[in-house]
C-alpha cells in the first residue's frame, strides 16, 4: 500500500495558536503576504467578460426552459434570476476592475478550483435523476470540502452529512419539492 507524502490531518498546534492570537490586521497582512501576485486590470476585464458570457448563455438557456410567471414559476425561472444576478455582478466587476485591478490574482494551481467545482456540479445534475439527490449531493459536498476547501477527512465527512441532511429537510420535507430522492 502506498504511503501518503505527508499527513494532512497532522495537527499544527503552534500555527493554530499563533493564528488564534493574531489581530484581524495581522491576519490580513499574513494573508496578503501568502496570496498569489496581482495580475492587473486586463485579467479582471477578461474574467468579467467570461462570466458575462456565461450569464448570457444562462439567460438564453433558462428562457428555453420556460420561465412561467412569478405566480407559477417554471423550470427556467430560478436559473434566469441567478443568471441575471451573475451578469449584473460581471458588469459591475468589469466597470470597477478596469480602474485598478488590485484584487485580481495571478493564475495559479488554485485557479483550477472553480472549474473543478463547476464540473462536479454538472456531474451532480447528471446523476441526480439517475440515483437521487442524496448520494450525489453527499459526494459533491465531500469533494468540495475535502479537496477544494482543504478540510480534514473527519470534518469533511461530518460537514457533508450535515449539509445533505439540512438540504433534505428543507427541500424535500419542508418544501415538498419534486427533487428525485432515495428516501
PDB file of N, CA and C in Angstrom, residues 80-176:
ATOM      1  N   UNK A  80     -32.853  31.709 -14.594  1.00  0.00           N
ATOM      2  CA  UNK A  80     -32.924  33.039 -15.206  1.00  0.00           C
ATOM      3  C   UNK A  80     -32.542  34.107 -14.195  1.00  0.00           C
ATOM      4  N   UNK A  81     -33.120  34.037 -13.000  1.00  0.00           N
ATOM      5  CA  UNK A  81     -32.823  35.029 -11.959  1.00  0.00           C
ATOM      6  C   UNK A  81     -31.345  34.975 -11.567  1.00  0.00           C
ATOM      7  N   UNK A  82     -30.829  33.786 -11.367  1.00  0.00           N
ATOM      8  CA  UNK A  82     -29.416  33.648 -10.980  1.00  0.00           C
ATOM      9  C   UNK A  82     -28.505  34.154 -12.097  1.00  0.00           C
ATOM     10  N   UNK A  83     -28.857  33.878 -13.352  1.00  0.00           N
ATOM     11  CA  UNK A  83     -28.038  34.348 -14.470  1.00  0.00           C
ATOM     12  C   UNK A  83     -28.044  35.869 -14.568  1.00  0.00           C
ATOM     13  N   UNK A  84     -29.198  36.475 -14.310  1.00  0.00           N
ATOM     14  CA  UNK A  84     -29.274  37.942 -14.317  1.00  0.00           C
ATOM     15  C   UNK A  84     -28.373  38.526 -13.221  1.00  0.00           C
ATOM     16  N   UNK A  85     -28.437  37.933 -12.029  1.00  0.00           N
ATOM     17  CA  UNK A  85     -27.599  38.416 -10.924  1.00  0.00           C
ATOM     18  C   UNK A  85     -26.120  38.272 -11.269  1.00  0.00           C
ATOM     19  N   UNK A  86     -25.750  37.138 -11.830  1.00  0.00           N
ATOM     20  CA  UNK A  86     -24.347  36.916 -12.219  1.00  0.00           C
ATOM     21  C   UNK A  86     -23.930  37.921 -13.291  1.00  0.00           C
ATOM     22  N   UNK A  87     -24.808  38.188 -14.258  1.00  0.00           N
ATOM     23  CA  UNK A  87     -24.490  39.145 -15.311  1.00  0.00           C
ATOM     24  C   UNK A  87     -24.297  40.554 -14.772  1.00  0.00           C
ATOM     25  N   UNK A  88     -25.146  40.955 -13.822  1.00  0.00           N
ATOM     26  CA  UNK A  88     -25.009  42.283 -13.219  1.00  0.00           C
ATOM     27  C   UNK A  88     -23.689  42.376 -12.446  1.00  0.00           C
ATOM     28  N   UNK A  89     -23.378  41.319 -11.712  1.00  0.00           N
ATOM     29  CA  UNK A  89     -22.115  41.326 -10.959  1.00  0.00           C
ATOM     30  C   UNK A  89     -20.910  41.369 -11.906  1.00  0.00           C
ATOM     31  N   UNK A  90     -20.995  40.681 -13.030  1.00  0.00           N
ATOM     32  CA  UNK A  90     -19.901  40.714 -14.002  1.00  0.00           C
ATOM     33  C   UNK A  90     -19.738  42.117 -14.595  1.00  0.00           C
ATOM     34  N   UNK A  91     -20.868  42.774 -14.872  1.00  0.00           N
ATOM     35  CA  UNK A  91     -20.796  44.147 -15.407  1.00  0.00           C
ATOM     36  C   UNK A  91     -20.180  45.103 -14.381  1.00  0.00           C
ATOM     37  N   UNK A  92     -20.576  44.962 -13.131  1.00  0.00           N
ATOM     38  CA  UNK A  92     -20.016  45.811 -12.076  1.00  0.00           C
ATOM     39  C   UNK A  92     -18.509  45.563 -11.959  1.00  0.00           C
ATOM     40  N   UNK A  93     -18.113  44.298 -11.970  1.00  0.00           N
ATOM     41  CA  UNK A  93     -16.685  43.979 -11.885  1.00  0.00           C
ATOM     42  C   UNK A  93     -15.933  44.502 -13.108  1.00  0.00           C
ATOM     43  N   UNK A  94     -16.582  44.451 -14.253  1.00  0.00           N
ATOM     44  CA  UNK A  94     -15.947  44.970 -15.468  1.00  0.00           C
ATOM     45  C   UNK A  94     -15.697  46.468 -15.355  1.00  0.00           C
ATOM     46  N   UNK A  95     -16.661  47.193 -14.800  1.00  0.00           N
ATOM     47  CA  UNK A  95     -16.509  48.640 -14.659  1.00  0.00           C
ATOM     48  C   UNK A  95     -15.537  49.007 -13.537  1.00  0.00           C
ATOM     49  N   UNK A  96     -15.634  48.334 -12.413  1.00  0.00           N
ATOM     50  CA  UNK A  96     -14.781  48.653 -11.263  1.00  0.00           C
ATOM     51  C   UNK A  96     -13.360  48.119 -11.471  1.00  0.00           C
ATOM     52  N   UNK A  97     -13.254  46.917 -12.016  1.00  0.00           N
ATOM     53  CA  UNK A  97     -11.957  46.275 -12.160  1.00  0.00           C
ATOM     54  C   UNK A  97     -11.038  46.933 -13.163  1.00  0.00           C
ATOM     55  N   UNK A  98     -11.602  47.669 -14.121  1.00  0.00           N
ATOM     56  CA  UNK A  98     -10.739  48.292 -15.147  1.00  0.00           C
ATOM     57  C   UNK A  98      -9.933  49.451 -14.588  1.00  0.00           C
ATOM     58  N   UNK A  99     -10.390  50.020 -13.483  1.00  0.00           N
ATOM     59  CA  UNK A  99      -9.666  51.155 -12.898  1.00  0.00           C
ATOM     60  C   UNK A  99      -8.396  50.718 -12.189  1.00  0.00           C
ATOM     61  N   UNK A 100      -8.532  49.759 -11.327  1.00  0.00           N
ATOM     62  CA  UNK A 100      -7.365  49.409 -10.515  1.00  0.00           C
ATOM     63  C   UNK A 100      -6.876  48.008 -10.761  1.00  0.00           C
ATOM     64  N   UNK A 101      -7.773  47.090 -10.690  1.00  0.00           N
ATOM     65  CA  UNK A 101      -7.365  45.709 -10.842  1.00  0.00           C
ATOM     66  C   UNK A 101      -6.477  45.225  -9.729  1.00  0.00           C
ATOM     67  N   UNK A 102      -6.656  45.801  -8.552  1.00  0.00           N
ATOM     68  CA  UNK A 102      -5.798  45.411  -7.441  1.00  0.00           C
ATOM     69  C   UNK A 102      -6.211  44.092  -6.814  1.00  0.00           C
ATOM     70  N   UNK A 103      -7.432  43.629  -7.101  1.00  0.00           N
ATOM     71  CA  UNK A 103      -7.893  42.411  -6.470  1.00  0.00           C
ATOM     72  C   UNK A 103      -7.611  41.169  -7.299  1.00  0.00           C
ATOM     73  N   UNK A 104      -7.398  41.305  -8.566  1.00  0.00           N
ATOM     74  CA  UNK A 104      -7.195  40.142  -9.432  1.00  0.00           C
ATOM     75  C   UNK A 104      -5.881  39.453  -9.112  1.00  0.00           C
ATOM     76  N   UNK A 105      -5.934  38.150  -8.961  1.00  0.00           N
ATOM     77  CA  UNK A 105      -4.721  37.398  -8.638  1.00  0.00           C
ATOM     78  C   UNK A 105      -4.207  36.685  -9.883  1.00  0.00           C
ATOM     79  N   UNK A 106      -2.906  36.490  -9.905  1.00  0.00           N
ATOM     80  CA  UNK A 106      -2.276  35.774 -10.992  1.00  0.00           C
ATOM     81  C   UNK A 106      -2.755  34.327 -10.969  1.00  0.00           C
ATOM     82  N   UNK A 107      -2.887  33.719 -12.154  1.00  0.00           N
ATOM     83  CA  UNK A 107      -3.350  32.345 -12.220  1.00  0.00           C
ATOM     84  C   UNK A 107      -2.331  31.412 -11.566  1.00  0.00           C
ATOM     85  N   UNK A 108      -2.871  30.502 -10.784  1.00  0.00           N
ATOM     86  CA  UNK A 108      -2.031  29.515 -10.110  1.00  0.00           C
ATOM     87  C   UNK A 108      -2.761  28.175 -10.142  1.00  0.00           C
ATOM     88  N   UNK A 109      -2.230  27.212  -9.412  1.00  0.00           N
ATOM     89  CA  UNK A 109      -2.904  25.910  -9.379  1.00  0.00           C
ATOM     90  C   UNK A 109      -4.283  26.028  -8.730  1.00  0.00           C
ATOM     91  N   UNK A 110      -4.478  27.003  -7.872  1.00  0.00           N
ATOM     92  CA  UNK A 110      -5.784  27.210  -7.250  1.00  0.00           C
ATOM     93  C   UNK A 110      -6.805  27.756  -8.239  1.00  0.00           C
ATOM     94  N   UNK A 111      -6.359  28.289  -9.366  1.00  0.00           N
ATOM     95  CA  UNK A 111      -7.288  28.831 -10.356  1.00  0.00           C
ATOM     96  C   UNK A 111      -8.145  27.738 -10.977  1.00  0.00           C
ATOM     97  N   UNK A 112      -7.703  26.493 -10.895  1.00  0.00           N
ATOM     98  CA  UNK A 112      -8.488  25.382 -11.452  1.00  0.00           C
ATOM     99  C   UNK A 112      -9.652  25.003 -10.548  1.00  0.00           C
ATOM    100  N   UNK A 113      -9.633  25.417  -9.300  1.00  0.00           N
ATOM    101  CA  UNK A 113     -10.662  25.001  -8.356  1.00  0.00           C
ATOM    102  C   UNK A 113     -12.077  25.378  -8.795  1.00  0.00           C
ATOM    103  N   UNK A 114     -12.314  26.593  -9.303  1.00  0.00           N
ATOM    104  CA  UNK A 114     -13.672  26.899  -9.763  1.00  0.00           C
ATOM    105  C   UNK A 114     -14.119  25.983 -10.906  1.00  0.00           C
ATOM    106  N   UNK A 115     -13.224  25.641 -11.810  1.00  0.00           N
ATOM    107  CA  UNK A 115     -13.598  24.727 -12.897  1.00  0.00           C
ATOM    108  C   UNK A 115     -13.896  23.331 -12.366  1.00  0.00           C
ATOM    109  N   UNK A 116     -13.111  22.875 -11.411  1.00  0.00           N
ATOM    110  CA  UNK A 116     -13.387  21.571 -10.800  1.00  0.00           C
ATOM    111  C   UNK A 116     -14.730  21.613 -10.077  1.00  0.00           C
ATOM    112  N   UNK A 117     -14.986  22.691  -9.361  1.00  0.00           N
ATOM    113  CA  UNK A 117     -16.270  22.846  -8.680  1.00  0.00           C
ATOM    114  C   UNK A 117     -17.427  22.850  -9.664  1.00  0.00           C
ATOM    115  N   UNK A 118     -17.268  23.542 -10.784  1.00  0.00           N
ATOM    116  CA  UNK A 118     -18.323  23.599 -11.790  1.00  0.00           C
ATOM    117  C   UNK A 118     -18.531  22.221 -12.427  1.00  0.00           C
ATOM    118  N   UNK A 119     -17.450  21.510 -12.723  1.00  0.00           N
ATOM    119  CA  UNK A 119     -17.569  20.180 -13.326  1.00  0.00           C
ATOM    120  C   UNK A 119     -18.270  19.207 -12.384  1.00  0.00           C
ATOM    121  N   UNK A 120     -17.948  19.271 -11.097  1.00  0.00           N
ATOM    122  CA  UNK A 120     -18.615  18.381 -10.150  1.00  0.00           C
ATOM    123  C   UNK A 120     -20.083  18.756  -9.975  1.00  0.00           C
ATOM    124  N   UNK A 121     -20.387  20.045 -10.122  1.00  0.00           N
ATOM    125  CA  UNK A 121     -21.787  20.468 -10.055  1.00  0.00           C
ATOM    126  C   UNK A 121     -22.569  19.921 -11.248  1.00  0.00           C
ATOM    127  N   UNK A 122     -21.959  19.955 -12.433  1.00  0.00           N
ATOM    128  CA  UNK A 122     -22.602  19.370 -13.614  1.00  0.00           C
ATOM    129  C   UNK A 122     -22.808  17.868 -13.409  1.00  0.00           C
ATOM    130  N   UNK A 123     -21.837  17.200 -12.812  1.00  0.00           N
ATOM    131  CA  UNK A 123     -21.965  15.773 -12.516  1.00  0.00           C
ATOM    132  C   UNK A 123     -23.131  15.519 -11.568  1.00  0.00           C
ATOM    133  N   UNK A 124     -23.321  16.399 -10.592  1.00  0.00           N
ATOM    134  CA  UNK A 124     -24.470  16.288  -9.684  1.00  0.00           C
ATOM    135  C   UNK A 124     -25.775  16.361 -10.461  1.00  0.00           C
ATOM    136  N   UNK A 125     -25.846  17.304 -11.380  1.00  0.00           N
ATOM    137  CA  UNK A 125     -27.076  17.479 -12.161  1.00  0.00           C
ATOM    138  C   UNK A 125     -27.339  16.243 -13.026  1.00  0.00           C
ATOM    139  N   UNK A 126     -26.289  15.647 -13.560  1.00  0.00           N
ATOM    140  CA  UNK A 126     -26.454  14.451 -14.406  1.00  0.00           C
ATOM    141  C   UNK A 126     -26.873  13.243 -13.565  1.00  0.00           C
ATOM    142  N   UNK A 127     -26.272  13.097 -12.394  1.00  0.00           N
ATOM    143  CA  UNK A 127     -26.537  11.908 -11.568  1.00  0.00           C
ATOM    144  C   UNK A 127     -27.843  11.982 -10.776  1.00  0.00           C
ATOM    145  N   UNK A 128     -28.313  13.161 -10.474  1.00  0.00           N
ATOM    146  CA  UNK A 128     -29.486  13.286  -9.604  1.00  0.00           C
ATOM    147  C   UNK A 128     -30.724  12.566 -10.142  1.00  0.00           C
ATOM    148  N   UNK A 129     -31.071  12.692 -11.412  1.00  0.00           N
ATOM    149  CA  UNK A 129     -32.249  11.955 -11.880  1.00  0.00           C
ATOM    150  C   UNK A 129     -32.038  10.441 -11.914  1.00  0.00           C
ATOM    151  N   UNK A 130     -30.792   9.994 -11.953  1.00  0.00           N
ATOM    152  CA  UNK A 130     -30.497   8.562 -12.058  1.00  0.00           C
ATOM    153  C   UNK A 130     -30.502   7.886 -10.694  1.00  0.00           C
ATOM    154  N   UNK A 131     -29.808   8.472  -9.703  1.00  0.00           N
ATOM    155  CA  UNK A 131     -29.673   7.817  -8.405  1.00  0.00           C
ATOM    156  C   UNK A 131     -30.208   8.659  -7.250  1.00  0.00           C
ATOM    157  N   UNK A 132     -30.881   9.734  -7.545  1.00  0.00           N
ATOM    158  CA  UNK A 132     -31.488  10.534  -6.489  1.00  0.00           C
ATOM    159  C   UNK A 132     -30.577  11.650  -6.002  1.00  0.00           C
ATOM    160  N   UNK A 133     -31.092  12.395  -5.071  1.00  0.00           N
ATOM    161  CA  UNK A 133     -30.435  13.596  -4.572  1.00  0.00           C
ATOM    162  C   UNK A 133     -29.323  13.304  -3.562  1.00  0.00           C
ATOM    163  N   UNK A 134     -29.534  12.328  -2.705  1.00  0.00           N
ATOM    164  CA  UNK A 134     -28.706  12.167  -1.517  1.00  0.00           C
ATOM    165  C   UNK A 134     -27.248  11.817  -1.825  1.00  0.00           C
ATOM    166  N   UNK A 135     -27.023  10.776  -2.621  1.00  0.00           N
ATOM    167  CA  UNK A 135     -25.657  10.301  -2.866  1.00  0.00           C
ATOM    168  C   UNK A 135     -24.835  11.329  -3.662  1.00  0.00           C
ATOM    169  N   UNK A 136     -25.333  11.867  -4.779  1.00  0.00           N
ATOM    170  CA  UNK A 136     -24.530  12.875  -5.481  1.00  0.00           C
ATOM    171  C   UNK A 136     -24.276  14.125  -4.650  1.00  0.00           C
ATOM    172  N   UNK A 137     -25.266  14.543  -3.865  1.00  0.00           N
ATOM    173  CA  UNK A 137     -25.069  15.734  -3.024  1.00  0.00           C
ATOM    174  C   UNK A 137     -24.023  15.469  -1.948  1.00  0.00           C
ATOM    175  N   UNK A 138     -24.043  14.261  -1.397  1.00  0.00           N
ATOM    176  CA  UNK A 138     -23.050  13.904  -0.383  1.00  0.00           C
ATOM    177  C   UNK A 138     -21.648  13.883  -0.993  1.00  0.00           C
ATOM    178  N   UNK A 139     -21.515  13.288  -2.175  1.00  0.00           N
ATOM    179  CA  UNK A 139     -20.208  13.249  -2.837  1.00  0.00           C
ATOM    180  C   UNK A 139     -19.736  14.645  -3.222  1.00  0.00           C
ATOM    181  N   UNK A 140     -20.644  15.449  -3.754  1.00  0.00           N
ATOM    182  CA  UNK A 140     -20.284  16.819  -4.137  1.00  0.00           C
ATOM    183  C   UNK A 140     -19.823  17.620  -2.926  1.00  0.00           C
ATOM    184  N   UNK A 141     -20.578  17.540  -1.869  1.00  0.00           N
ATOM    185  CA  UNK A 141     -20.218  18.284  -0.661  1.00  0.00           C
ATOM    186  C   UNK A 141     -18.874  17.805  -0.106  1.00  0.00           C
ATOM    187  N   UNK A 142     -18.666  16.499  -0.128  1.00  0.00           N
ATOM    188  CA  UNK A 142     -17.408  15.975   0.385  1.00  0.00           C
ATOM    189  C   UNK A 142     -16.227  16.434  -0.470  1.00  0.00           C
ATOM    190  N   UNK A 143     -16.347  16.350  -1.800  1.00  0.00           N
ATOM    191  CA  UNK A 143     -15.251  16.772  -2.690  1.00  0.00           C
ATOM    192  C   UNK A 143     -14.953  18.258  -2.502  1.00  0.00           C
ATOM    193  N   UNK A 144     -16.001  19.053  -2.413  1.00  0.00           N
ATOM    194  CA  UNK A 144     -15.785  20.493  -2.237  1.00  0.00           C
ATOM    195  C   UNK A 144     -15.098  20.790  -0.910  1.00  0.00           C
ATOM    196  N   UNK A 145     -15.536  20.119   0.148  1.00  0.00           N
ATOM    197  CA  UNK A 145     -14.949  20.435   1.452  1.00  0.00           C
ATOM    198  C   UNK A 145     -13.553  19.841   1.611  1.00  0.00           C
ATOM    199  N   UNK A 146     -13.355  18.610   1.148  1.00  0.00           N
ATOM    200  CA  UNK A 146     -12.071  17.950   1.368  1.00  0.00           C
ATOM    201  C   UNK A 146     -10.986  18.501   0.450  1.00  0.00           C
ATOM    202  N   UNK A 147     -11.245  18.512  -0.855  1.00  0.00           N
ATOM    203  CA  UNK A 147     -10.184  18.864  -1.789  1.00  0.00           C
ATOM    204  C   UNK A 147     -10.201  20.321  -2.211  1.00  0.00           C
ATOM    205  N   UNK A 148     -11.358  20.918  -2.340  1.00  0.00           N
ATOM    206  CA  UNK A 148     -11.389  22.325  -2.725  1.00  0.00           C
ATOM    207  C   UNK A 148     -11.297  23.238  -1.498  1.00  0.00           C
ATOM    208  N   UNK A 149     -11.845  22.806  -0.379  1.00  0.00           N
ATOM    209  CA  UNK A 149     -11.829  23.624   0.822  1.00  0.00           C
ATOM    210  C   UNK A 149     -10.708  23.306   1.776  1.00  0.00           C
ATOM    211  N   UNK A 150     -10.039  22.163   1.572  1.00  0.00           N
ATOM    212  CA  UNK A 150      -8.912  21.823   2.423  1.00  0.00           C
ATOM    213  C   UNK A 150      -9.285  21.321   3.809  1.00  0.00           C
ATOM    214  N   UNK A 151     -10.537  20.896   3.984  1.00  0.00           N
ATOM    215  CA  UNK A 151     -10.934  20.355   5.284  1.00  0.00           C
ATOM    216  C   UNK A 151     -10.280  18.991   5.508  1.00  0.00           C
ATOM    217  N   UNK A 152     -10.188  18.601   6.737  1.00  0.00           N
ATOM    218  CA  UNK A 152      -9.666  17.279   7.060  1.00  0.00           C
ATOM    219  C   UNK A 152     -10.729  16.236   6.776  1.00  0.00           C
ATOM    220  N   UNK A 153     -10.293  14.955   6.681  1.00  0.00           N
ATOM    221  CA  UNK A 153     -11.207  13.870   6.319  1.00  0.00           C
ATOM    222  C   UNK A 153     -12.416  13.823   7.245  1.00  0.00           C
ATOM    223  N   UNK A 154     -12.156  13.863   8.531  1.00  0.00           N
ATOM    224  CA  UNK A 154     -13.240  13.723   9.505  1.00  0.00           C
ATOM    225  C   UNK A 154     -14.214  14.889   9.420  1.00  0.00           C
ATOM    226  N   UNK A 155     -13.694  16.105   9.375  1.00  0.00           N
ATOM    227  CA  UNK A 155     -14.597  17.253   9.334  1.00  0.00           C
ATOM    228  C   UNK A 155     -15.315  17.338   7.990  1.00  0.00           C
ATOM    229  N   UNK A 156     -14.642  16.974   6.892  1.00  0.00           N
ATOM    230  CA  UNK A 156     -15.315  16.978   5.589  1.00  0.00           C
ATOM    231  C   UNK A 156     -16.455  15.974   5.569  1.00  0.00           C
ATOM    232  N   UNK A 157     -16.232  14.801   6.144  1.00  0.00           N
ATOM    233  CA  UNK A 157     -17.288  13.795   6.190  1.00  0.00           C
ATOM    234  C   UNK A 157     -18.456  14.280   7.046  1.00  0.00           C
ATOM    235  N   UNK A 158     -18.155  14.797   8.218  1.00  0.00           N
ATOM    236  CA  UNK A 158     -19.209  15.257   9.124  1.00  0.00           C
ATOM    237  C   UNK A 158     -19.998  16.417   8.517  1.00  0.00           C
ATOM    238  N   UNK A 159     -19.299  17.417   7.991  1.00  0.00           N
ATOM    239  CA  UNK A 159     -19.984  18.576   7.421  1.00  0.00           C
ATOM    240  C   UNK A 159     -20.803  18.183   6.194  1.00  0.00           C
ATOM    241  N   UNK A 160     -20.302  17.255   5.393  1.00  0.00           N
ATOM    242  CA  UNK A 160     -21.055  16.818   4.218  1.00  0.00           C
ATOM    243  C   UNK A 160     -22.358  16.165   4.629  1.00  0.00           C
ATOM    244  N   UNK A 161     -22.295  15.317   5.633  1.00  0.00           N
ATOM    245  CA  UNK A 161     -23.525  14.680   6.122  1.00  0.00           C
ATOM    246  C   UNK A 161     -24.510  15.723   6.646  1.00  0.00           C
ATOM    247  N   UNK A 162     -24.009  16.683   7.386  1.00  0.00           N
ATOM    248  CA  UNK A 162     -24.883  17.725   7.935  1.00  0.00           C
ATOM    249  C   UNK A 162     -25.528  18.540   6.818  1.00  0.00           C
ATOM    250  N   UNK A 163     -24.739  18.902   5.816  1.00  0.00           N
ATOM    251  CA  UNK A 163     -25.271  19.701   4.706  1.00  0.00           C
ATOM    252  C   UNK A 163     -26.363  18.943   3.967  1.00  0.00           C
ATOM    253  N   UNK A 164     -26.133  17.673   3.686  1.00  0.00           N
ATOM    254  CA  UNK A 164     -27.129  16.904   2.942  1.00  0.00           C
ATOM    255  C   UNK A 164     -28.401  16.725   3.777  1.00  0.00           C
ATOM    256  N   UNK A 165     -28.262  16.481   5.048  1.00  0.00           N
ATOM    257  CA  UNK A 165     -29.443  16.342   5.904  1.00  0.00           C
ATOM    258  C   UNK A 165     -30.227  17.651   5.950  1.00  0.00           C
ATOM    259  N   UNK A 166     -29.521  18.771   6.064  1.00  0.00           N
ATOM    260  CA  UNK A 166     -30.212  20.071   6.096  1.00  0.00           C
ATOM    261  C   UNK A 166     -30.931  20.334   4.774  1.00  0.00           C
ATOM    262  N   UNK A 167     -30.241  20.084   3.648  1.00  0.00           N
ATOM    263  CA  UNK A 167     -30.893  20.270   2.347  1.00  0.00           C
ATOM    264  C   UNK A 167     -32.098  19.340   2.201  1.00  0.00           C
ATOM    265  N   UNK A 168     -31.961  18.103   2.669  1.00  0.00           N
ATOM    266  CA  UNK A 168     -33.087  17.155   2.598  1.00  0.00           C
ATOM    267  C   UNK A 168     -34.266  17.684   3.405  1.00  0.00           C
ATOM    268  N   UNK A 169     -34.003  18.159   4.618  1.00  0.00           N
ATOM    269  CA  UNK A 169     -35.084  18.653   5.463  1.00  0.00           C
ATOM    270  C   UNK A 169     -35.745  19.894   4.862  1.00  0.00           C
ATOM    271  N   UNK A 170     -34.937  20.768   4.263  1.00  0.00           N
ATOM    272  CA  UNK A 170     -35.503  21.997   3.693  1.00  0.00           C
ATOM    273  C   UNK A 170     -36.285  21.702   2.421  1.00  0.00           C
ATOM    274  N   UNK A 171     -35.616  21.052   1.458  1.00  0.00           N
ATOM    275  CA  UNK A 171     -36.222  20.948   0.125  1.00  0.00           C
ATOM    276  C   UNK A 171     -37.214  19.792  -0.009  1.00  0.00           C
ATOM    277  N   UNK A 172     -37.000  18.699   0.661  1.00  0.00           N
ATOM    278  CA  UNK A 172     -37.885  17.552   0.477  1.00  0.00           C
ATOM    279  C   UNK A 172     -38.951  17.479   1.570  1.00  0.00           C
ATOM    280  N   UNK A 173     -38.546  17.622   2.831  1.00  0.00           N
ATOM    281  CA  UNK A 173     -39.523  17.504   3.920  1.00  0.00           C
ATOM    282  C   UNK A 173     -40.351  18.783   4.065  1.00  0.00           C
ATOM    283  N   UNK A 174     -39.677  19.933   4.187  1.00  0.00           N
ATOM    284  CA  UNK A 174     -40.408  21.172   4.469  1.00  0.00           C
ATOM    285  C   UNK A 174     -41.096  21.743   3.232  1.00  0.00           C
ATOM    286  N   UNK A 175     -40.363  21.844   2.129  1.00  0.00           N
ATOM    287  CA  UNK A 175     -40.935  22.469   0.934  1.00  0.00           C
ATOM    288  C   UNK A 175     -41.648  21.475   0.028  1.00  0.00           C
ATOM    289  N   UNK A 176     -41.355  20.200   0.149  1.00  0.00           N
ATOM    290  CA  UNK A 176     -42.033  19.186  -0.663  1.00  0.00           C
ATOM    291  C   UNK A 176     -41.734  19.308  -2.142  1.00  0.00           C
TER     292      UNK A 176
END
